[in-house]
Coordinates of C-alpha atoms and ligand atoms in Angstrom, one line a residue:
Chain A
M47 CA 20.8 22.2 -7.1
T48 CA 18.0 19.9 -6.0
F49 CA 15.4 18.2 -8.1
R50 CA 12.0 17.0 -7.1
T51 CA 10.9 13.8 -8.8
T52 CA 7.2 14.6 -8.5
E53 CA 6.5 18.2 -9.1
F54 CA 3.2 19.7 -8.2
R55 CA 1.6 22.4 -10.3
P56 CA -1.5 24.6 -9.8
M57 CA -3.2 22.8 -12.7
Q58 CA -2.9 19.5 -10.9
Y59 CA -4.3 21.0 -7.7
A60 CA -7.2 22.4 -9.6
G61 CA -7.8 19.1 -11.3
I62 CA -7.8 17.2 -8.1
A63 CA -10.0 19.7 -6.3
G64 CA -12.5 19.6 -9.2
A65 CA -12.6 15.8 -9.2
V66 CA -13.1 15.6 -5.5
A67 CA -15.9 18.3 -5.6
L68 CA -17.6 16.4 -8.4
A69 CA -17.4 13.1 -6.4
A70 CA -18.8 14.9 -3.3
L71 CA -21.6 16.5 -5.1
L72 CA -22.7 13.3 -6.8
P73 CA -25.8 12.7 -4.6
W74 CA -27.2 16.0 -5.9
L75 CA -26.2 15.5 -9.5
A76 CA -27.1 11.8 -10.0
P77 CA -30.4 11.3 -11.8
N78 CA -31.2 8.3 -9.6
L79 CA -30.0 6.1 -6.7
F80 CA -28.4 3.6 -9.0
Y81 CA -25.6 6.0 -9.8
I82 CA -25.0 6.6 -6.1
H83 CA -24.9 2.9 -5.7
L84 CA -22.3 2.6 -8.5
A85 CA -20.3 5.4 -7.0
T86 CA -20.3 3.7 -3.6
L87 CA -19.1 0.4 -5.2
G88 CA -16.5 2.5 -7.0
C89 CA -15.2 3.8 -3.7
I90 CA -15.0 0.3 -2.2
N91 CA -13.3 -1.0 -5.3
L92 CA -10.8 1.9 -5.3
M93 CA -9.7 0.9 -1.8
L94 CA -9.3 -2.7 -2.8
V95 CA -7.3 -1.8 -5.9
L96 CA -5.1 0.6 -4.0
G97 CA -4.4 -2.2 -1.6
L98 CA -3.4 -4.5 -4.5
A99 CA -1.4 -1.6 -6.0
I100 CA 0.7 -1.3 -2.8
I101 CA 1.5 -5.0 -2.9
A102 CA 2.4 -4.7 -6.6
R103 CA 4.5 -1.7 -5.9
A104 CA 6.9 -3.9 -3.9
G105 CA 7.0 -6.4 -6.9
Q106 CA 4.4 -9.0 -5.9
L107 CA 1.1 -10.0 -7.4
S108 CA -1.6 -11.1 -4.9
M109 CA -4.2 -13.5 -6.4
G110 CA -5.7 -13.8 -2.9
H111 CA -6.8 -10.2 -2.5
G112 CA -10.5 -11.2 -2.3
G113 CA -9.7 -13.6 0.5
F114 CA -8.6 -10.8 2.7
A115 CA -11.7 -8.7 1.9
L116 CA -13.8 -11.8 2.8
V117 CA -12.0 -12.2 6.1
G118 CA -12.5 -8.6 6.9
G119 CA -16.2 -8.8 6.0
Y120 CA -16.9 -11.7 8.2
V121 CA -14.9 -10.3 11.1
S122 CA -16.7 -7.0 11.1
A123 CA -20.1 -8.6 10.5
L124 CA -19.7 -11.1 13.4
L125 CA -18.4 -8.5 15.8
S126 CA -21.1 -6.0 15.0
M127 CA -23.8 -8.6 15.2
R128 CA -22.6 -9.3 18.8
G129 CA -23.0 -5.6 19.7
W130 CA -19.7 -4.0 18.7
S131 CA -19.9 -0.7 17.1
P132 CA -19.4 -1.2 13.3
L133 CA -17.3 1.9 13.2
L134 CA -14.8 0.1 15.5
S135 CA -15.2 -3.4 13.9
L136 CA -14.3 -1.9 10.5
F137 CA -10.8 -1.2 11.9
I138 CA -10.6 -4.5 13.7
A139 CA -11.4 -6.2 10.4
G140 CA -8.5 -4.3 8.8
F141 CA -6.1 -5.3 11.6
V142 CA -7.1 -9.0 11.5
A143 CA -6.6 -9.1 7.7
A144 CA -3.3 -7.3 8.1
A145 CA -2.2 -9.7 10.9
I146 CA -3.0 -12.8 8.7
A147 CA -1.1 -11.2 5.8
A148 CA 1.9 -10.5 8.0
A149 CA 2.1 -14.1 9.3
L150 CA 1.4 -15.5 5.8
G151 CA 3.7 -13.1 4.2
W152 CA 6.6 -13.9 6.5
I153 CA 6.4 -17.5 5.3
I154 CA 5.3 -17.3 1.6
L155 CA 7.1 -14.2 0.5
R156 CA 10.2 -16.2 0.6
L157 CA 8.6 -17.9 -2.3
R158 CA 9.3 -16.1 -5.5
G159 CA 7.0 -15.1 -8.4
V160 CA 4.6 -17.8 -9.4
Y161 CA 4.7 -19.6 -6.1
F162 CA 3.7 -16.6 -4.2
V163 CA 0.7 -16.1 -6.6
L164 CA -0.3 -19.7 -6.1
V165 CA -0.1 -19.7 -2.3
A166 CA -2.0 -16.4 -2.1
F167 CA -4.7 -17.9 -4.4
A168 CA -4.8 -21.0 -2.2
F169 CA -5.3 -18.8 0.9
S170 CA -8.4 -17.1 -0.7
Q171 CA -9.8 -20.5 -1.6
I172 CA -9.3 -21.7 2.0
A173 CA -11.0 -18.6 3.3
V174 CA -14.1 -19.4 1.1
L175 CA -14.1 -23.0 2.2
L176 CA -13.9 -22.1 5.9
A177 CA -16.8 -19.6 5.5
L178 CA -18.8 -22.5 3.9
D179 CA -17.8 -25.0 6.5
M180 CA -18.1 -23.3 9.8
S181 CA -21.8 -22.8 9.3
S182 CA -22.7 -22.4 13.0
L183 CA -20.6 -19.3 13.0
T184 CA -20.7 -18.0 9.4
G185 CA -24.1 -19.2 8.3
G186 CA -22.5 -21.4 5.7
A187 CA -23.6 -20.9 2.1
N188 CA -26.5 -18.6 3.2
G189 CA -24.0 -16.2 4.6
L190 CA -24.9 -13.6 7.3
V191 CA -28.0 -11.5 6.7
G192 CA -29.0 -8.4 8.6
V193 CA -25.5 -7.1 9.4
P194 CA -25.9 -3.8 11.3
P195 CA -25.4 -0.6 9.5
I196 CA -22.6 1.8 10.3
S197 CA -23.8 4.5 12.6
I198 CA -22.0 7.8 13.3
F199 CA -23.1 9.7 16.4
G200 CA -26.1 7.6 16.7
H201 CA -27.0 8.3 13.1
A202 CA -27.4 5.1 11.1
L203 CA -26.1 5.2 7.5
L204 CA -29.0 3.2 6.1
A205 CA -29.9 4.9 2.8
K206 CA -27.5 5.0 -0.2
P207 CA -27.1 8.8 -0.2
Q208 CA -26.1 8.7 3.4
F209 CA -23.6 5.8 3.1
Y210 CA -21.9 7.2 0.0
P211 CA -20.2 10.2 1.7
F212 CA -18.7 7.9 4.3
A213 CA -17.4 5.5 1.6
L214 CA -16.0 8.4 -0.4
A215 CA -14.2 9.8 2.7
C216 CA -12.7 6.3 3.4
A217 CA -11.6 6.0 -0.3
L218 CA -10.1 9.5 -0.3
V219 CA -8.2 8.9 2.9
T220 CA -6.8 5.7 1.5
L221 CA -5.9 7.4 -1.7
G222 CA -4.1 10.2 0.2
L223 CA -2.2 7.8 2.5
T224 CA -1.1 5.7 -0.5
W225 CA 0.2 8.8 -2.1
V226 CA 2.1 9.7 1.1
L227 CA 3.4 6.1 1.2
Y228 CA 4.7 6.2 -2.3
R229 CA 6.7 9.3 -1.7
S230 CA 8.2 8.1 1.6
P231 CA 11.5 6.2 2.0
L232 CA 9.5 3.0 2.5
G233 CA 7.6 3.6 -0.7
T234 CA 10.9 4.3 -2.5
M235 CA 12.3 1.0 -1.1
M236 CA 9.2 -0.8 -2.4
A237 CA 9.7 0.6 -5.9
A238 CA 13.4 -0.3 -5.8
T239 CA 12.7 -3.8 -4.7
A240 CA 10.2 -4.3 -7.5
E241 CA 12.6 -3.0 -10.1
N242 CA 15.8 -4.9 -9.0
Q243 CA 15.6 -6.9 -5.8
R244 CA 19.2 -8.1 -5.9
L245 CA 20.5 -4.6 -6.2
T246 CA 18.2 -3.2 -3.5
E247 CA 19.3 -6.0 -1.1
S248 CA 22.9 -5.1 -1.9
S249 CA 22.1 -1.5 -1.0
G250 CA 21.5 -2.5 2.5
I251 CA 17.7 -2.9 2.4
D252 CA 15.9 -5.9 3.8
T253 CA 13.8 -6.5 0.7
H254 CA 11.9 -9.4 2.3
R255 CA 10.8 -7.2 5.1
V256 CA 9.8 -4.4 2.7
Q257 CA 7.6 -6.9 0.7
V258 CA 6.0 -8.3 3.9
I259 CA 5.2 -4.8 5.0
A260 CA 3.6 -4.0 1.6
F261 CA 1.6 -7.2 1.6
T262 CA 0.4 -6.4 5.2
I263 CA -0.6 -2.9 4.4
G264 CA -2.3 -3.9 1.1
S265 CA -4.2 -6.8 2.7
G266 CA -5.2 -4.7 5.7
I267 CA -6.8 -2.2 3.3
A268 CA -8.6 -5.1 1.6
G269 CA -9.9 -6.3 5.0
F270 CA -11.2 -2.8 5.8
A271 CA -12.8 -2.4 2.4
G272 CA -14.4 -5.8 2.6
A273 CA -15.9 -4.9 6.0
L274 CA -17.1 -1.5 4.6
S275 CA -18.9 -3.3 1.7
T276 CA -20.5 -5.8 4.2
H277 CA -22.0 -3.0 6.2
Y278 CA -23.2 -1.3 3.1
L279 CA -24.9 -4.3 1.6
R280 CA -25.8 -5.5 5.1
F281 CA -24.9 -9.0 4.0
I282 CA -21.9 -11.3 3.4
S283 CA -21.6 -14.8 2.0
P284 CA -18.8 -17.0 0.7
D285 CA -19.8 -15.8 -2.8
S286 CA -19.1 -12.1 -1.9
Y287 CA -15.4 -12.4 -2.7
T288 CA -14.5 -15.3 -5.0
F289 CA -11.6 -15.8 -7.3
W290 CA -13.3 -13.6 -9.8
E291 CA -13.3 -10.6 -7.5
S292 CA -9.6 -11.1 -7.1
V293 CA -9.2 -11.2 -10.9
S294 CA -11.3 -8.1 -11.4
Y295 CA -9.2 -6.0 -9.0
L296 CA -6.2 -7.1 -10.8
T297 CA -7.8 -6.2 -14.1
M298 CA -8.7 -2.7 -12.8
L299 CA -5.1 -2.3 -11.7
V300 CA -3.6 -3.4 -15.0
V301 CA -6.1 -1.4 -17.1
G302 CA -5.7 1.7 -15.1
G303 CA -1.9 1.4 -14.5
R304 CA 0.3 0.3 -11.7
D305 CA 2.7 3.3 -11.4
G306 CA 1.1 5.9 -9.3
V307 CA -2.2 6.5 -7.5
L308 CA -3.9 7.7 -10.6
G309 CA -3.9 4.3 -12.3
P310 CA -6.2 2.6 -9.7
V311 CA -8.6 5.6 -10.0
V312 CA -8.8 5.3 -13.7
G313 CA -9.1 1.5 -13.6
V314 CA -11.9 1.7 -11.1
L315 CA -13.8 4.4 -13.1
V316 CA -13.6 2.4 -16.3
L317 CA -14.4 -1.0 -14.9
T318 CA -16.7 -0.6 -11.9
P319 CA -19.8 0.2 -14.0
L320 CA -19.2 -2.7 -16.4
P321 CA -20.5 -5.7 -14.4
E322 CA -23.4 -3.7 -13.1
L323 CA -24.5 -2.7 -16.5
L324 CA -24.0 -6.3 -17.8
R325 CA -25.8 -7.9 -14.9
A326 CA -28.4 -9.4 -17.3
T327 CA -25.7 -11.2 -19.3
E328 CA -24.4 -13.4 -16.6
G329 CA -21.0 -14.8 -17.5
L330 CA -20.3 -12.3 -20.3
Q331 CA -18.6 -9.9 -17.9
H332 CA -15.8 -12.3 -17.2
I333 CA -15.1 -12.5 -21.0
I334 CA -15.2 -8.7 -21.3
Y335 CA -12.9 -8.3 -18.3
G336 CA -10.5 -10.9 -19.8
A337 CA -10.6 -9.1 -23.2
M338 CA -9.9 -5.7 -21.6
L339 CA -7.0 -7.2 -19.7
V340 CA -5.4 -8.7 -22.8
L341 CA -6.0 -5.7 -24.9
C342 CA -4.5 -3.4 -22.3
L343 CA -1.5 -5.6 -21.9
M344 CA -1.0 -5.6 -25.6
F345 CA -1.5 -1.9 -26.4
V346 CA -1.1 0.1 -23.1
P347 CA 1.0 -2.2 -20.9
N348 CA 1.5 0.5 -18.3
G349 CA -2.2 1.2 -18.1
L350 CA -4.5 4.0 -19.3
A351 CA -3.1 6.4 -16.7
S352 CA 0.3 6.1 -18.4
L353 CA -1.1 7.8 -21.5
V354 CA -1.6 11.0 -19.4
Q355 CA 1.9 10.7 -17.9
T356 CA 3.5 10.2 -21.4
W357 CA 1.7 13.2 -22.7
R358 CA 2.7 15.3 -19.6
S359 CA 6.3 14.3 -19.6
R360 CA 6.6 14.9 -23.4
Q361 CA 5.5 18.5 -22.7
R362 CA 8.0 18.8 -19.9
V363 CA 11.0 17.2 -21.5
V364 CA 11.1 19.3 -24.6
R365 CA 13.0 22.2 -23.2
P366 CA 15.5 20.6 -20.8
S367 CA 16.6 18.0 -23.3
A368 CA 17.2 20.7 -25.9
A369 CA 19.4 22.5 -23.3
V370 CA 21.4 19.3 -22.8
V371 CA 22.0 18.9 -26.5
A372 CA 23.1 22.5 -26.8
E373 CA 25.4 22.1 -23.9
E374 CA 27.0 19.1 -25.4
A375 CA 27.5 20.4 -28.9
P376 CA 31.2 21.1 -29.3
Chain B
M808 CA 44.7 -3.8 11.0
S809 CA 42.9 -6.4 8.9
M810 CA 39.5 -5.4 7.8
L811 CA 38.3 -8.6 6.2
E812 CA 39.5 -12.1 7.1
V813 CA 38.5 -15.0 4.9
D814 CA 39.2 -18.3 6.6
S815 CA 39.1 -21.7 4.9
L816 CA 36.1 -20.6 2.9
K817 CA 34.3 -23.2 0.8
R818 CA 31.3 -23.1 -1.5
S819 CA 30.0 -25.9 -3.7
F820 CA 27.1 -26.2 -6.1
G821 CA 26.0 -29.8 -5.9
G822 CA 29.1 -31.8 -6.8
L823 CA 31.0 -28.8 -8.2
V824 CA 33.3 -27.1 -5.8
A825 CA 33.5 -23.4 -6.9
V826 CA 35.5 -22.1 -4.0
R827 CA 37.8 -24.5 -2.1
D828 CA 39.4 -23.7 1.2
V829 CA 40.3 -20.1 0.4
S830 CA 41.9 -17.9 3.1
F831 CA 43.2 -14.4 2.8
R832 CA 43.1 -11.0 4.5
V833 CA 42.3 -7.5 3.4
N834 CA 44.0 -4.8 5.4
E835 CA 42.7 -1.3 5.9
G836 CA 43.8 0.9 3.1
D837 CA 44.5 -2.0 0.7
F838 CA 43.5 -2.1 -2.9
L839 CA 43.5 -5.9 -3.4
G840 CA 43.3 -7.4 -6.8
L841 CA 41.6 -10.8 -7.2
I842 CA 42.5 -12.4 -10.5
G843 CA 42.1 -15.8 -12.1
P844 CA 40.9 -17.4 -15.3
N845 CA 37.3 -17.7 -16.3
G846 CA 35.3 -19.9 -14.0
A847 CA 38.0 -19.8 -11.3
G848 CA 35.3 -18.9 -8.6
K849 CA 36.0 -15.2 -8.2
T850 CA 32.3 -14.1 -8.4
T851 CA 31.3 -17.0 -6.2
L852 CA 33.8 -15.9 -3.6
F853 CA 32.4 -12.3 -3.8
N854 CA 28.9 -13.7 -3.4
V855 CA 29.8 -15.7 -0.3
I856 CA 31.7 -12.9 1.3
S857 CA 28.9 -10.3 0.7
G858 CA 26.2 -12.6 1.8
V859 CA 24.4 -13.2 -1.5
L860 CA 25.3 -16.9 -1.1
R861 CA 25.8 -18.9 2.1
P862 CA 29.2 -20.6 2.5
S863 CA 29.4 -24.4 2.5
A864 CA 32.1 -24.2 5.1
G865 CA 34.6 -21.7 6.6
M866 CA 34.3 -18.2 8.0
V867 CA 34.3 -14.6 7.0
R868 CA 35.1 -11.9 9.5
F869 CA 34.5 -8.2 8.8
L870 CA 35.7 -5.6 11.3
D871 CA 36.2 -8.4 13.8
R872 CA 32.6 -9.6 13.4
D873 CA 31.6 -13.0 12.1
I874 CA 29.5 -12.3 9.0
S875 CA 29.5 -15.8 7.5
G876 CA 26.0 -16.6 6.1
Q877 CA 24.6 -13.3 7.2
P878 CA 22.0 -11.7 4.8
A879 CA 23.6 -9.3 2.3
N880 CA 21.5 -6.3 3.4
Q881 CA 22.9 -6.6 6.9
T882 CA 26.5 -6.9 5.7
V883 CA 26.0 -3.8 3.6
R884 CA 24.8 -1.8 6.6
Q885 CA 27.9 -2.8 8.5
G886 CA 30.0 -1.2 5.8
L887 CA 30.8 -3.8 3.1
S888 CA 29.4 -3.0 -0.3
R889 CA 29.8 -4.7 -3.6
T890 CA 29.1 -4.3 -7.3
F891 CA 28.0 -6.9 -9.8
Q892 CA 29.8 -8.3 -12.8
A893 CA 27.0 -7.2 -15.2
A894 CA 25.7 -3.6 -15.2
T895 CA 23.3 -3.6 -12.3
I896 CA 21.1 -0.6 -12.1
Y897 CA 17.4 0.4 -11.9
P898 CA 16.7 0.7 -15.6
D899 CA 13.4 2.6 -15.4
A900 CA 14.4 5.0 -12.7
T901 CA 16.3 8.2 -13.5
V902 CA 20.0 8.3 -12.9
I903 CA 19.7 10.6 -9.9
E904 CA 17.0 8.3 -8.4
N905 CA 19.3 5.3 -9.0
A906 CA 22.1 6.9 -6.9
A907 CA 19.6 8.2 -4.3
R908 CA 18.2 4.7 -3.8
G909 CA 21.7 3.7 -2.8
T910 CA 21.7 6.1 0.1
L911 CA 18.4 4.9 1.6
A912 CA 19.9 2.3 4.0
A913 CA 22.3 4.8 5.4
S914 CA 19.7 7.6 5.8
L915 CA 18.5 8.4 9.2
T916 CA 14.7 8.0 8.8
G917 CA 14.8 4.2 8.6
L918 CA 11.7 2.3 7.4
W919 CA 9.1 4.3 9.3
G920 CA 10.2 7.9 8.8
G921 CA 9.9 10.6 6.2
F922 CA 6.2 10.2 5.5
F923 CA 5.3 13.9 6.0
S924 CA 8.6 15.6 5.2
N925 CA 10.7 16.0 2.2
K926 CA 14.0 16.4 4.1
W927 CA 15.1 12.8 3.5
R928 CA 14.6 13.2 -0.2
I929 CA 16.6 16.4 -0.4
A930 CA 19.4 14.9 1.6
A931 CA 19.4 11.8 -0.5
E932 CA 19.5 13.7 -3.8
E933 CA 22.2 16.0 -2.5
K934 CA 24.4 13.1 -1.6
A935 CA 23.5 11.4 -4.9
F936 CA 24.5 14.5 -6.9
H937 CA 28.0 14.5 -5.3
L938 CA 28.4 10.9 -6.4
L939 CA 27.1 11.6 -10.0
D940 CA 29.6 14.5 -10.1
L941 CA 32.4 12.2 -9.0
F942 CA 31.5 9.7 -11.8
G943 CA 30.9 12.3 -14.5
L944 CA 27.2 11.6 -14.7
T945 CA 25.8 15.0 -13.6
R946 CA 24.5 15.9 -17.1
R947 CA 22.7 12.5 -17.3
A948 CA 21.0 13.0 -14.0
H949 CA 17.5 13.1 -15.4
L950 CA 17.7 10.5 -18.0
K951 CA 16.3 7.0 -17.4
A952 CA 19.2 4.8 -16.5
R953 CA 18.4 2.5 -19.4
E954 CA 19.2 5.4 -21.8
L955 CA 22.8 5.5 -20.6
S956 CA 25.7 4.0 -22.6
Y957 CA 27.1 0.8 -21.3
G958 CA 30.1 2.5 -19.9
E959 CA 27.9 5.0 -18.1
Q960 CA 25.7 2.2 -16.7
R961 CA 28.8 0.5 -15.3
R962 CA 29.9 3.8 -13.6
L963 CA 26.4 4.3 -12.2
G964 CA 26.6 0.8 -10.7
V965 CA 29.7 1.7 -8.8
A966 CA 28.1 5.0 -7.7
I967 CA 25.1 3.1 -6.3
A968 CA 27.5 0.8 -4.4
L969 CA 29.3 3.8 -2.9
A970 CA 26.2 5.6 -1.9
C971 CA 25.8 3.7 1.3
D972 CA 29.2 5.0 2.5
P973 CA 31.0 1.6 2.7
K974 CA 34.3 1.1 4.4
L975 CA 35.1 -1.8 2.1
L976 CA 34.0 -1.8 -1.6
M977 CA 34.2 -5.0 -3.6
L978 CA 34.2 -4.5 -7.4
D979 CA 33.4 -7.4 -9.7
E980 CA 35.2 -6.6 -13.0
P981 CA 34.4 -2.8 -13.0
V982 CA 36.1 -2.0 -16.3
A983 CA 35.0 -5.1 -18.3
G984 CA 33.4 -4.0 -21.6
L985 CA 34.7 -0.5 -21.3
N986 CA 36.9 1.1 -24.0
P987 CA 40.5 2.0 -22.9
E988 CA 39.7 5.7 -22.3
E989 CA 36.6 4.8 -20.2
A990 CA 38.6 2.2 -18.3
A991 CA 41.4 4.7 -17.5
E992 CA 38.8 7.3 -16.4
L993 CA 37.1 4.8 -14.1
A994 CA 40.5 3.7 -12.7
S995 CA 41.3 7.3 -11.8
V996 CA 37.9 7.8 -10.2
L997 CA 38.5 4.7 -8.1
R998 CA 41.9 6.0 -7.1
R999 CA 40.3 9.3 -6.0
V1000 CA 37.5 7.6 -4.0
K1001 CA 40.2 5.5 -2.3
S1002 CA 42.3 8.5 -1.3
E1003 CA 39.6 11.0 -0.6
R1004 CA 37.1 8.8 1.2
G1005 CA 39.5 6.2 2.6
V1006 CA 37.6 3.3 1.2
T1007 CA 39.4 0.0 1.2
M1008 CA 38.9 -1.9 -2.1
V1009 CA 38.9 -5.4 -3.5
M1010 CA 38.6 -5.8 -7.2
V1011 CA 38.1 -8.7 -9.5
E1012 CA 39.6 -7.8 -12.9
H1013 CA 41.0 -9.5 -16.0
H1014 CA 42.4 -6.3 -17.4
M1015 CA 46.0 -6.6 -16.1
R1016 CA 46.9 -3.0 -16.9
T1017 CA 44.2 -1.8 -14.6
V1018 CA 45.2 -4.3 -11.9
M1019 CA 48.9 -3.2 -12.1
G1020 CA 47.9 0.4 -12.0
L1021 CA 45.6 0.2 -9.0
C1022 CA 46.4 -2.7 -6.7
N1023 CA 49.0 -2.9 -4.0
R1024 CA 48.4 -6.6 -3.5
V1025 CA 47.0 -9.4 -5.6
V1026 CA 45.6 -12.8 -4.8
V1027 CA 45.2 -15.4 -7.6
L1028 CA 42.4 -18.0 -7.7
D1029 CA 42.4 -21.0 -10.0
H1030 CA 39.8 -23.8 -10.0
G1031 CA 38.5 -22.4 -6.7
T1032 CA 41.9 -22.6 -5.0
L1033 CA 44.1 -19.7 -4.0
I1034 CA 47.4 -20.4 -5.7
A1035 CA 49.4 -17.2 -5.2
E1036 CA 49.5 -13.9 -3.3
G1037 CA 51.8 -10.9 -3.5
T1038 CA 52.5 -7.6 -5.1
P1039 CA 51.3 -7.3 -8.7
T1040 CA 54.9 -7.7 -10.0
E1041 CA 55.6 -10.7 -7.9
V1042 CA 52.4 -12.4 -9.0
V1043 CA 53.0 -11.7 -12.6
S1044 CA 56.3 -13.4 -12.5
N1045 CA 55.1 -16.4 -10.4
P1046 CA 55.4 -19.5 -12.6
L1047 CA 52.3 -21.1 -11.1
V1048 CA 50.3 -18.0 -12.0
I1049 CA 51.8 -17.8 -15.5
E1050 CA 50.9 -21.5 -16.0
A1051 CA 47.3 -21.1 -14.7
Y1052 CA 46.3 -17.8 -16.1
L1053 CA 48.9 -15.4 -17.4
G1054 CA 50.3 -17.8 -20.0
K1055 CA 48.1 -16.3 -22.6
E1056 CA 47.4 -12.9 -21.0
A1057 CA 51.0 -11.9 -20.2
V1058 CA 51.6 -11.2 -23.8
H1059 CA 48.9 -8.5 -23.7
A1060 CA 49.8 -7.1 -20.3
Ligands
ATP2072 N1 24.6 -20.5 -8.9 C1 25.5 -21.4 -9.4 N2 25.0 -22.7 -9.6 C2 25.9 -23.6 -10.1 N3 27.1 -23.4 -10.5 C3 27.6 -22.2 -10.4 C4 26.8 -21.1 -9.8 N4 27.6 -20.0 -9.8 C5 28.8 -20.3 -10.3 N5 28.8 -21.6 -10.6 C6 30.0 -22.3 -11.2 O1 31.0 -22.1 -10.3 C7 32.3 -21.9 -11.0 C8 32.9 -20.6 -10.7 O2 32.1 -19.5 -11.2 P1 32.3 -18.0 -11.0 O3 31.2 -17.2 -11.6 O4 32.5 -17.8 -9.6 O5 33.7 -17.8 -11.8 P2 34.5 -16.4 -12.1 O6 35.8 -16.6 -11.6 O7 33.7 -15.3 -11.6 O8 34.5 -16.4 -13.7 P3 34.4 -15.2 -14.7 O9 35.8 -14.7 -14.8 O10 34.0 -15.8 -15.9 O11 33.5 -14.2 -14.2 C9 31.9 -22.1 -12.5 O12 32.2 -23.4 -12.9 C10 30.4 -21.8 -12.5 O13 29.8 -22.5 -13.6
MG2073 MG1 32.8 -13.6 -12.4

């Protein structure tokens, strides 16, 4: 007999298809452009949170996630302002961020727990300082204005309803690839490393390598997403990705849940609208984010998505466990 | 043919010398017992051999290859697997996943395969089911490992260590904390694994009845030094050993 750990059911397919259709039809359903803007930000946030989730999957917490998005944003902005196609520079931005992560990860992932968090944080601060300091290249505190839009087949994605489908496609591809990764041997090794590194190492798996790979993939996605956002807003500055952005991705991940790909989706849906709606009350959003983080850690430590999973597994478990009990009765 | 050669191995922690100039061999087909009082350095010796700790001095050779100071994951892939003194499992994964994770390093896909096919998973779970069957855990396959009894968790730990098809299996107190029936059951499984799969074994164990029943040879460690070596009966009657260790235990054995 064989058992599948993640079983797919028609209901699930229908749910996914429905959600994707709803997201795709949003430009026609939304009452005004602001909703499309929010949905675009949601797509970009989803990519960033998925990147963070991949790193967390291998048992590490990156407090420098925003730094990689910042690097990606600047790389793509600078290249495209010198005539490169933005469609190409997006990917280069992802690769540059990934390469930095790979080099950094090789050194700092030897550091455990809190040290890793601190060094990743320091990296993001250095990225901000460099952006401020190298003003001849980066425009200093003013940032870079007039970043070229993405154009596909000579068709520039200038208006919000045009950009949104592209962002959605990028987010869905990232989501799909993350799902594939989680089910692969590499994804399984990542989960094993997070749960018991010593045992995984003693099962013949180079856990350091697995963690560096996760850090590289996750940070590469952050670089790509940072670049995507830069071409959407047509602007980037050192303030685009500060420490608070890193904290907010982490909050989305914790509130949504770290276990599968559903968690980041839920976290992004719940938390993306918040700062936009609270824009008038500057400063309050950090407090609300903090409160949500603490409340979630207290009452739903595995995230909102885990509530769905608990409910589903409760439905599934009833019969098999009854069978086991019956079998074991003398 | 000797499978494992430990030569003048030493390991210290700051000023404390936990393993001092230890040399011994494990031959193919052996079931070697490693005994000694608490704090004698048995676990440290295991850790240094398996690559969890680096040696301070000395050499370890496995299958004629120098493996001293080599990372644990590499040593495991060469065929030397070990269990831990405490129950070491993946508590939040299911029992079948626990065993399947043990097979990953030996599976053919490597790090970069199996993205778009389920074959590796089916193969891993099939292999894992054989192991669960061997250790009497089949009915527990879909429980979370944390839901198992202590004895079952210990057995699962051995199953995970066996999943990578080792040539040499090193067990750190496999029956500690088990009741007599569980201990006897695990001993018989180990005997079966040894004869059916031809796995050479080294076992740290305080439980003398188990050592006597399983091991063909015993080495004795005391204060980090190897003080005796021989068949179980020889070792038990060795005055040095009785003085160091069996003085109190011999009564129970
Ligand atoms: N990581 C470490 N750091 C410092 N000292 C250590 C470390 N590991 C072990 N020791 C010390 O080394 C000595 C040997 O310990 P070890 O765990 O190897 O003994 P043991 O023979 O396995 O004992 P037991 O039968 O209790 O398991 C002890 O004095 C212990 O305190
Ligand atoms: Mg010990």
